[in-house]
Short mmCIF file of C-alpha atoms and ligand atoms in Angstrom, two decimals:
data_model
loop_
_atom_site.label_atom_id
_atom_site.label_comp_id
_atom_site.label_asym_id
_atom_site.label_seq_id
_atom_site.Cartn_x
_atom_site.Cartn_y
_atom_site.Cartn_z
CA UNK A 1 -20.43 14.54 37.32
CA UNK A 2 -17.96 11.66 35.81
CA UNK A 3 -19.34 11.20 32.03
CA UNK A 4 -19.87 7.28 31.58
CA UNK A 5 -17.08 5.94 29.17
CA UNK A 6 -17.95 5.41 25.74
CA UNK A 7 -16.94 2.23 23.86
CA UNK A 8 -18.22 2.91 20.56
CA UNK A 9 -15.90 2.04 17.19
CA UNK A 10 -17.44 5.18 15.54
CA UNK A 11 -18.79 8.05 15.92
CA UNK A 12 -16.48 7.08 19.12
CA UNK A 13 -15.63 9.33 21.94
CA UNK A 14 -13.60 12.81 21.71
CA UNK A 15 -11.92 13.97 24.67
CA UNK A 16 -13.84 15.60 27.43
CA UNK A 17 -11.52 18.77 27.51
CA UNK A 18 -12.25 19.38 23.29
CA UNK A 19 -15.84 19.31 24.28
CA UNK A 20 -15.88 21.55 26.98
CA UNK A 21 -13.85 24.11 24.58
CA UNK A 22 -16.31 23.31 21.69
CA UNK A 23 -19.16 24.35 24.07
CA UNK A 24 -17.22 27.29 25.40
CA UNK A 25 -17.03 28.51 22.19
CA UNK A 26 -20.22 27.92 20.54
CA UNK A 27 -22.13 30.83 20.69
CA UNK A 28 -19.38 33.45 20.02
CA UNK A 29 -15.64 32.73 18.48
CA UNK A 30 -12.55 34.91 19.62
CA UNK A 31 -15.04 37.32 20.48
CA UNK A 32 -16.02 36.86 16.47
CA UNK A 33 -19.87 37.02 17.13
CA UNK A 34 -20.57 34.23 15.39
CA UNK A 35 -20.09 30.35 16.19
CA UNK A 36 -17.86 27.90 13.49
CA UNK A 37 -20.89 27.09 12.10
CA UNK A 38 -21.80 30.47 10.98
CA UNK A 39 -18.63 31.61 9.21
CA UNK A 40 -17.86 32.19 5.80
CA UNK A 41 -15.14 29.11 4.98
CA UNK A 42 -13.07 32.05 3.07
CA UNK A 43 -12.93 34.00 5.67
CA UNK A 44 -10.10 35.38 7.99
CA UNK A 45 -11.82 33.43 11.28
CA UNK A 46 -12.31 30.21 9.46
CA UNK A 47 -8.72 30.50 7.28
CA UNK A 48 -7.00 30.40 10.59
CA UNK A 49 -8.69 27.78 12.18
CA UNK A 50 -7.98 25.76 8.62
CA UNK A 51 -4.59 26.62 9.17
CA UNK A 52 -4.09 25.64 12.27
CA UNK A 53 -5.90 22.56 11.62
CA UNK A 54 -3.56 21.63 9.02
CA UNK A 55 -0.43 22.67 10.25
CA UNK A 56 -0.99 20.89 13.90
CA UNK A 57 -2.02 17.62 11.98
CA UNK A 58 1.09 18.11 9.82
CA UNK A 59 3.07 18.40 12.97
CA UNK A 60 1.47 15.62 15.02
CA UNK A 61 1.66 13.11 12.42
CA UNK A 62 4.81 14.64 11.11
CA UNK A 63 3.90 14.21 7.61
CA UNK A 64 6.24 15.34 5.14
CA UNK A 65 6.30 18.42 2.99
CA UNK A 66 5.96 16.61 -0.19
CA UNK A 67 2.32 15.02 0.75
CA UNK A 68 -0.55 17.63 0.92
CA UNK A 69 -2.88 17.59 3.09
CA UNK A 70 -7.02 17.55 2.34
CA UNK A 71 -9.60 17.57 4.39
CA UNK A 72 -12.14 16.12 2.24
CA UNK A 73 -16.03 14.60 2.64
CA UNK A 74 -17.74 11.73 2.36
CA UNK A 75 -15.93 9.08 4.36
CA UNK A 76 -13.92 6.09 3.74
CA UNK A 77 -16.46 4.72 2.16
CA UNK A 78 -16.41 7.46 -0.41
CA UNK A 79 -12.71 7.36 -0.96
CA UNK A 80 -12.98 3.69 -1.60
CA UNK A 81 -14.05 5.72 -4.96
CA UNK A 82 -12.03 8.51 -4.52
CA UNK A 83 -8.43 6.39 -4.73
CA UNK A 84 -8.93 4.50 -7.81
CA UNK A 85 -10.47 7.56 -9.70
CA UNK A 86 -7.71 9.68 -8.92
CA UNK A 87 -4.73 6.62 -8.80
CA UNK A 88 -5.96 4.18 -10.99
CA UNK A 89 -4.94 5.71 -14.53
CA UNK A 90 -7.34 2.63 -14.98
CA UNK A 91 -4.69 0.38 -15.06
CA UNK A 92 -4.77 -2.54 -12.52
CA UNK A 93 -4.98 -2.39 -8.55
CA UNK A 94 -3.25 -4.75 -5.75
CA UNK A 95 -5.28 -4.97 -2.82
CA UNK A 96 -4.62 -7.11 0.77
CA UNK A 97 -7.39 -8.42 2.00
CA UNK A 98 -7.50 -8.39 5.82
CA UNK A 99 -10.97 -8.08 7.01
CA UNK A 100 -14.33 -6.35 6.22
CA UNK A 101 -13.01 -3.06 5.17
CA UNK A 102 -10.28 -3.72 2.83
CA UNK A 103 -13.08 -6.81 1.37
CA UNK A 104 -15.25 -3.16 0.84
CA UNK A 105 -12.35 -1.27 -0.54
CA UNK A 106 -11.48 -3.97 -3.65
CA UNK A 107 -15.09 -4.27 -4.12
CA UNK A 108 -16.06 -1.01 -5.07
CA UNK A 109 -12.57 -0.32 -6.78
CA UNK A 110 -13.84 -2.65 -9.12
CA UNK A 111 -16.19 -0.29 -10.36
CA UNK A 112 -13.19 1.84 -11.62
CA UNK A 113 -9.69 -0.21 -11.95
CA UNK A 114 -9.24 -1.98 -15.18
CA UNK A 115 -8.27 -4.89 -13.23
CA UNK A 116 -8.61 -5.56 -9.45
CA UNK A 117 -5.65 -8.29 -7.69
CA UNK A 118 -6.07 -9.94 -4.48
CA UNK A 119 -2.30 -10.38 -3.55
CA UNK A 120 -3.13 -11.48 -0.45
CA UNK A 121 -5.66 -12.54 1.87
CA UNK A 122 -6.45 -13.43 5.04
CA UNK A 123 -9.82 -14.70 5.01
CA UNK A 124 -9.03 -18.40 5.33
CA UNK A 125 -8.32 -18.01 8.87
CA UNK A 126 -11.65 -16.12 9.29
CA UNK A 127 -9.62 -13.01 9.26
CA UNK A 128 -7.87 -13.46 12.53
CA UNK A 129 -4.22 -13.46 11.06
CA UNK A 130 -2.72 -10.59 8.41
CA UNK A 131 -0.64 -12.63 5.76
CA UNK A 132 2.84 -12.51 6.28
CA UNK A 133 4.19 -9.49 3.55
CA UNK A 134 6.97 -12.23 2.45
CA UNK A 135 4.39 -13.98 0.70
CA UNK A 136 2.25 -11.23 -1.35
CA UNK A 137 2.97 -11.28 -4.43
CA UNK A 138 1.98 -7.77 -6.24
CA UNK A 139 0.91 -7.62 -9.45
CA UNK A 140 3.87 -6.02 -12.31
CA UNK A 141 2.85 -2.72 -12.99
CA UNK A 142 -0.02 -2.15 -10.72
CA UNK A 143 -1.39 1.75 -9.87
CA UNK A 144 -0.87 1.05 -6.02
CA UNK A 145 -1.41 -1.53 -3.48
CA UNK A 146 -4.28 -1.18 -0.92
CA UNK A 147 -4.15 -2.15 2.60
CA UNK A 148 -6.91 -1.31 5.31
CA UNK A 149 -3.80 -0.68 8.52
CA UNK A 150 -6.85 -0.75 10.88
CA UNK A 151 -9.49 -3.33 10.34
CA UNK A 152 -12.10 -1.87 12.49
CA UNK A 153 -14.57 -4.91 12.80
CA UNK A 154 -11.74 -7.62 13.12
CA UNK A 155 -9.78 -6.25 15.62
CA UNK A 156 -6.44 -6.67 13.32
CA UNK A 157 -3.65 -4.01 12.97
CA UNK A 158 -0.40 -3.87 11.06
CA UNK A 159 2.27 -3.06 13.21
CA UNK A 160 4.45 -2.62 10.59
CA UNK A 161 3.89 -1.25 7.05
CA UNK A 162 4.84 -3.34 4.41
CA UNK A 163 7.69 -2.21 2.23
CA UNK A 164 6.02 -2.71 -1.18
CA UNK A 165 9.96 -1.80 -2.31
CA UNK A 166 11.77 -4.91 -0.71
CA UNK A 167 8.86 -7.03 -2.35
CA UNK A 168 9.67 -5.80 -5.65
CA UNK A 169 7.20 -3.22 -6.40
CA UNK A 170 6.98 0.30 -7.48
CA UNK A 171 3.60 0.41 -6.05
CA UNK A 172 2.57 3.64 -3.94
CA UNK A 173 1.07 1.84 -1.16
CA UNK A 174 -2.46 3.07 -0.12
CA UNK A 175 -3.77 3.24 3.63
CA UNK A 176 -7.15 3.69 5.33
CA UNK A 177 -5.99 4.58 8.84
CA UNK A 178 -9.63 5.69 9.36
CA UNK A 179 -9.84 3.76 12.71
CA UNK A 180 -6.00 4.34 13.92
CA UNK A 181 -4.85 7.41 12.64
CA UNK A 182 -3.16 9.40 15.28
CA UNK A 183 -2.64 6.27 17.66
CA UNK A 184 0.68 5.98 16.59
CA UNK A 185 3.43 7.19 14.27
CA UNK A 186 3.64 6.57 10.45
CA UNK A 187 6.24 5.76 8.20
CA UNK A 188 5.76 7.89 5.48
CA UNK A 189 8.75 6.34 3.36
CA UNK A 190 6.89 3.40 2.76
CA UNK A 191 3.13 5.61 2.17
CA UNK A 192 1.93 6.85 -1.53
CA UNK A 193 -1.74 7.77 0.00
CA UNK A 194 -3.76 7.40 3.24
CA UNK A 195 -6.95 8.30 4.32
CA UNK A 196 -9.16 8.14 7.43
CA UNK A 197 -12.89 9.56 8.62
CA UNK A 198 -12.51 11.72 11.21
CA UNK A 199 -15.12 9.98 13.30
CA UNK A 200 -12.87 7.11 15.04
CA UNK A 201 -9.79 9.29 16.26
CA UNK A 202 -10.10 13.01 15.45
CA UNK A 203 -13.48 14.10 16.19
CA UNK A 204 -17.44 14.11 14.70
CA UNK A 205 -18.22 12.77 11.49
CA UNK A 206 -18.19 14.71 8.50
CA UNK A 207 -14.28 15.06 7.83
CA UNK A 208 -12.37 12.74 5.45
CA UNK A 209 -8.26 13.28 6.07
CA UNK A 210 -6.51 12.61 2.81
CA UNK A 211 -2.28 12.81 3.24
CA UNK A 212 -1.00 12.00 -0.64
CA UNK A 213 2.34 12.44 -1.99
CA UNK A 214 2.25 15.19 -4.50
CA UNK A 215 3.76 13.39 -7.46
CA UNK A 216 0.39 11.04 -7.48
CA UNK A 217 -1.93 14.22 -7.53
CA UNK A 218 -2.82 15.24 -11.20
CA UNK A 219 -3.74 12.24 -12.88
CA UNK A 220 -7.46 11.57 -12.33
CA UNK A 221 -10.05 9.44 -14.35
CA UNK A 222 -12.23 12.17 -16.71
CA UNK A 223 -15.00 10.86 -15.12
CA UNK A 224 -13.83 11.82 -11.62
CA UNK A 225 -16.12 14.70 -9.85
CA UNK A 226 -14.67 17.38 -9.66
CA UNK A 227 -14.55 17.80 -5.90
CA UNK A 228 -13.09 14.98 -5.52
CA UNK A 229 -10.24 15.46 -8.07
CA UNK A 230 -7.26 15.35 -5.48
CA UNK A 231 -5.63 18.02 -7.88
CA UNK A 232 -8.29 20.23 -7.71
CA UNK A 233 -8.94 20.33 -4.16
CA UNK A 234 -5.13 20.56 -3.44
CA UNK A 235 -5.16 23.60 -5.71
CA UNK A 236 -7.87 25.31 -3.89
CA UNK A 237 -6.55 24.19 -0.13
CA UNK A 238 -9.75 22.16 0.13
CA UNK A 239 -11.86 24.90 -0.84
CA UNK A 240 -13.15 23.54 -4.48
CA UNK A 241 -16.08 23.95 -2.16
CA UNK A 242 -17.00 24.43 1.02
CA UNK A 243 -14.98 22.29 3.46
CA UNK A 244 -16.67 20.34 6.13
CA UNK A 245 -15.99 23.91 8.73
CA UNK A 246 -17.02 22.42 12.12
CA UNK A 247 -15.36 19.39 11.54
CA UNK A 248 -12.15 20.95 10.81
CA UNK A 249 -12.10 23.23 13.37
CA UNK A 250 -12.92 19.47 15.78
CA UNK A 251 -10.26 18.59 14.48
CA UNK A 252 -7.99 21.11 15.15
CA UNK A 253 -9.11 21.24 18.74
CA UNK A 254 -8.24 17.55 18.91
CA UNK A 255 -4.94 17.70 17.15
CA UNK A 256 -4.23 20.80 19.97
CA UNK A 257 -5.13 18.37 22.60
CA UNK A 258 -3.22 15.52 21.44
CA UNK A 259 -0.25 17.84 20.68
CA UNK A 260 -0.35 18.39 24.96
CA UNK A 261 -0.87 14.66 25.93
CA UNK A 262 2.71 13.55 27.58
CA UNK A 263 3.85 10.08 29.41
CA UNK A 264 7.53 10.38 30.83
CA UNK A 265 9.66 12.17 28.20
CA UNK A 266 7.61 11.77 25.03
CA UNK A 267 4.92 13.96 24.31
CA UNK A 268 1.78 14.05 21.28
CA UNK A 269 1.49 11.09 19.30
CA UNK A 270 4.66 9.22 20.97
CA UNK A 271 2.87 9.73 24.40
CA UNK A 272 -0.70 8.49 22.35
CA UNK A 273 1.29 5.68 21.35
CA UNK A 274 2.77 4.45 24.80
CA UNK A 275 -0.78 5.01 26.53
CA UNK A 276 -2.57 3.12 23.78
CA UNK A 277 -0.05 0.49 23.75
CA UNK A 278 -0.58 0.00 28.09
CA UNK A 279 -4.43 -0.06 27.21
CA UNK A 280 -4.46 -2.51 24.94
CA UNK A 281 -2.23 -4.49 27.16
CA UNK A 282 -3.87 -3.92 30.23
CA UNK A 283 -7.55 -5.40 28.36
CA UNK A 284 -6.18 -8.55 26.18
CA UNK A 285 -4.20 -9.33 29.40
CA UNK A 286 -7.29 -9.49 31.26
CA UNK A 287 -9.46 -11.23 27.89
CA UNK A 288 -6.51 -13.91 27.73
CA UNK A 289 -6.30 -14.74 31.45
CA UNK A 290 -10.51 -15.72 31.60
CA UNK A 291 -12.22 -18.65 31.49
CA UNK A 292 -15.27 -16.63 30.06
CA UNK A 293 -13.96 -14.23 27.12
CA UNK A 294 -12.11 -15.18 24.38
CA UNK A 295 -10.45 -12.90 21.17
CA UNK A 296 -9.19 -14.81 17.86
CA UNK A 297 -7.15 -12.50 16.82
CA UNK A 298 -3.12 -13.94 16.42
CA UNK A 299 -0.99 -11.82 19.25
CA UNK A 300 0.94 -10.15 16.44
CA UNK A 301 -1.77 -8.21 14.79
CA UNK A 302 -4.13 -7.36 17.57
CA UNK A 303 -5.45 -4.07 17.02
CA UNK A 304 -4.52 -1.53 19.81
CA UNK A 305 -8.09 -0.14 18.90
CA UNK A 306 -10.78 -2.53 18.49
CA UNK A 307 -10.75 -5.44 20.92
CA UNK A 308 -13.57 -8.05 19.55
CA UNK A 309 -14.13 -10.47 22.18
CA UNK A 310 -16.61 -13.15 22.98
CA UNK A 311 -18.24 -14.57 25.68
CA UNK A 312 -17.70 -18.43 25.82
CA UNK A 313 -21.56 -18.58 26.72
CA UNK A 314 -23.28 -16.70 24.27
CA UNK A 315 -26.93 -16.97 26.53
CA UNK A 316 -25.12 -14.25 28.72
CA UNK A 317 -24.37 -11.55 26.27
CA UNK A 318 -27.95 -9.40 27.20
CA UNK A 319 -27.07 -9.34 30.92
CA UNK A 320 -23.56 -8.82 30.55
CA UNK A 321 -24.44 -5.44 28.39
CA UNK A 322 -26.94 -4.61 30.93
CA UNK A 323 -24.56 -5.04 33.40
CA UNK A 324 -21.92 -2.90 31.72
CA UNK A 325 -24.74 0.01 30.99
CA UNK A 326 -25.36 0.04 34.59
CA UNK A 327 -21.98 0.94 35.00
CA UNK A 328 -21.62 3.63 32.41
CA UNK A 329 -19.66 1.23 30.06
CA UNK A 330 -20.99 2.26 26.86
CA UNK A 331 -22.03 0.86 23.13
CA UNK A 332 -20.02 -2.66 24.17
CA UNK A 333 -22.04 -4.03 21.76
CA UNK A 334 -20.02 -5.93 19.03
CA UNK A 335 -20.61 -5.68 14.92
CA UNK A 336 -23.19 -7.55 13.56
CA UNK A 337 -21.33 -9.41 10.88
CA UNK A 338 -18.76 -10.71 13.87
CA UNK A 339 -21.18 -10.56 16.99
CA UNK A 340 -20.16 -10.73 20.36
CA UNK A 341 -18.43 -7.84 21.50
CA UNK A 342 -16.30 -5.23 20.97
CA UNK A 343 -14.32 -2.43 23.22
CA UNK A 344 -13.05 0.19 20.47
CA UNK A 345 -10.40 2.07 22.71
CA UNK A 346 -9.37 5.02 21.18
CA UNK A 347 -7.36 8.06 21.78
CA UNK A 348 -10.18 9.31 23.68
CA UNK A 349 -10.41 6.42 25.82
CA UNK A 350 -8.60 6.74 29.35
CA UNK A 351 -6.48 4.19 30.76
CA UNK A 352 -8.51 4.41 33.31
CA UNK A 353 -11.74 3.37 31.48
CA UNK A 354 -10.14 0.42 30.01
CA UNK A 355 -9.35 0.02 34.16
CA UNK A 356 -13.09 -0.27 34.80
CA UNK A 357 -13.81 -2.60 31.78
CA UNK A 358 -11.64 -4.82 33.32
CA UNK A 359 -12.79 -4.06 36.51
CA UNK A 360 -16.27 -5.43 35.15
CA UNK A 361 -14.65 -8.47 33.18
CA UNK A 362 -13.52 -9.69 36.36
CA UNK A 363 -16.97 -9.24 38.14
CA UNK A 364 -19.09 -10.38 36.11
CA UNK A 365 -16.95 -13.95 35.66
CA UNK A 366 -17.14 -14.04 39.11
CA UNK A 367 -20.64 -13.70 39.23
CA UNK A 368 -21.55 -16.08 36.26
CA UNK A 369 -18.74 -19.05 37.85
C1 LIG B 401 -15.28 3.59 9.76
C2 LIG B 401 -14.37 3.13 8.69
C3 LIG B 401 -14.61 3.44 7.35
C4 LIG B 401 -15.91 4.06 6.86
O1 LIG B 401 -16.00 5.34 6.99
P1 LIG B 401 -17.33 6.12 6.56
O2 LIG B 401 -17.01 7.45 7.09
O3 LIG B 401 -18.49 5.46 7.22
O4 LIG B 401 -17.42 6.08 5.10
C5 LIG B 401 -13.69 3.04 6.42
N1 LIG B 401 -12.61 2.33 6.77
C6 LIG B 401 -12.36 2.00 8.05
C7 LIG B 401 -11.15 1.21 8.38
C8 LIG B 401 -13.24 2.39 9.05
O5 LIG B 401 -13.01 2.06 10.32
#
């Protein structure tokens, strides 16, 4: 039986073969007796699975040894808290407004940055351009700088990080990669902090990845929990308290599968990257050369991820989801703040699924003409 393919922007679809292993090895671990679930975080089963987990993401992402890794809870939403009480020394924040997360993000650092600056924005174009990085001017002195690298509802990527250094700042810069971590490389140079939810790109919902540069651990607001003090939960190898377990181990099965993934000579996330970057092609290609859909988004920051897209005649939205259930193209359906609709085409996602959207673009304009 072919599994239907899954368009959702998150909880999105985790690869088929992680699943199966999942459910191979739910009732009873490396002949353990017990399943993830069930085990003690401090023990020897679940240690090595941590392990693993931490030293295949360290690997995949090659993240260098002076960030720690910390697989935290409570989402991106929760480190939207998390940054500014750790980084914020209370001083003032820069943040880069690109779309509906990072407008989040400086919204609730508010609550805990002495002084929150919008050093750029995009939000006169409706949010279907990123600011050029030449024209941001950060603030003298600021904690870091915030920028969302993935704007999940918007469809808009950086392809590029900014180089808060060749602007003239001393900034750490601050990601959320929640909803392209793993798609493609990083350049750590230019990253203080970044953080992601596992539930876009590296498995079920639950995990929060945290990757921080050691010499910005230590210096959280009194007020900050305690299990969320960066410093604490570095100390403790995210064990202040017990870890999100099946998550990590998700996790680790994903990072195992990505690490395996190969297209011509490059292999993990280099071979995630080329595949990602033909999908993406392959769909705006076929959204450009219509009569009937339409994305806003400028050419150089379409997101390789989350393709919003519109139907020139709204009154056909219902039947062309109908259409697409029929054909086991799933959760199409686009945010409600944007409308229309959106393909979110993840790791997960097979060329070959972005194949049949298209497949079903071209049909159903055919149909409809
Ligand atoms: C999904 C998402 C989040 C929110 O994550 P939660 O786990 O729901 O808190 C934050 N930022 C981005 C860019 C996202 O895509």
């Amino acid at each position: 039986m072919q599994r239907p393919y899954n368009f959702s922007a998150g909880p999105a679809a985790i690869p088929e073969e992680v699943l199966q292993r999942a459910a191979a090895e739910m009732l009873d671990w490396h002949g353990s007796g017990m399943s993830v679930m069930e085990m003690s975080h401090r023990g020897k089963e679940f240690l090595s699975i941590y392990e693993a987990a931490e030293a295949g993401l360290r690997s995949l992402l090659a993240v260098p040894q002076h960030f720690k890794i910390l697989f935290m809870q409570g989402g991106g939403l929760a480190e939207n808290a998390i940054v500014p009480l750790n980084l914020s020394r209370a001083a003032g924040v820069d943040f880069v407004v690109t779309g509906s997360w990072s407008q989040k993000s400086q919204k609730e650092a508010r609550k805990y940055a002495s002084e929150v600056n919008i050093v750029a924005s995009g939000e006169s174009s409706g949010f279907t351009t990123l600011p050029d990085p030449a024209s941001w001017t950060p603030s003298v002195g600021a904690s870091y700088l915030h920028i969302c690298s993935n704007e999940t509802i918007n469809g808009i990527e950086f392809h590029e990080l900014p180089d808060l250094k060749a602007l003239g700042s001393d900034a750490p810069l601050v990601i959320d990669f929640s909803s392209h971590v793993a798609s493609r490389p990083v350049d750590w140079s230019r990253v203080g902090l970044a953080f992601g939810g596992a539930q876009k790109n590296l498995g079920p919902a639950g995990l929060t990845i945290v990757v921080v540069r050691e010499d910005l651990i230590g210096q959280a607001l009194p007020a900050c929990p305690s299990a969320f003090d960066y410093k604490l939960v570095a100390e403790n190898h995210s064990m202040f308290n017990t870890p999100p377990t099946w998550g990590i181990y998700m996790a680790g099965l994903t990072f195992d599968w990505l690490a395996r993934q190969s297209e011509g000579s490059a292999r993990g996330i280099a071979a995630m990257e080329l595949r990602n970057i033909a999908k993406a092609e392959l769909l705006y290609g076929a959204i450009d050369n219509s009569d009937l859909y339409l994305n806003k988004v400028a050419a150089n920051c379409r997101s390789r991820m989350n393709v919003p897209f519109f139907l020139r005649d709204e009154s056909l939205n219902d039947a062309f989801l109908a259409g697409a259930r029929e054909r086991g193209l799933l959760q199409l359906k686009g945010h409600k703040s944007v409308g229309g609709m959106r393909a979110s085409i993840y790791n997960a996602m097979p060329l070959a699924g972005v194949q049949a959207l298209v497949d079903y673009l071209r049909e159903f304009e055919k149909t409809r003409a």
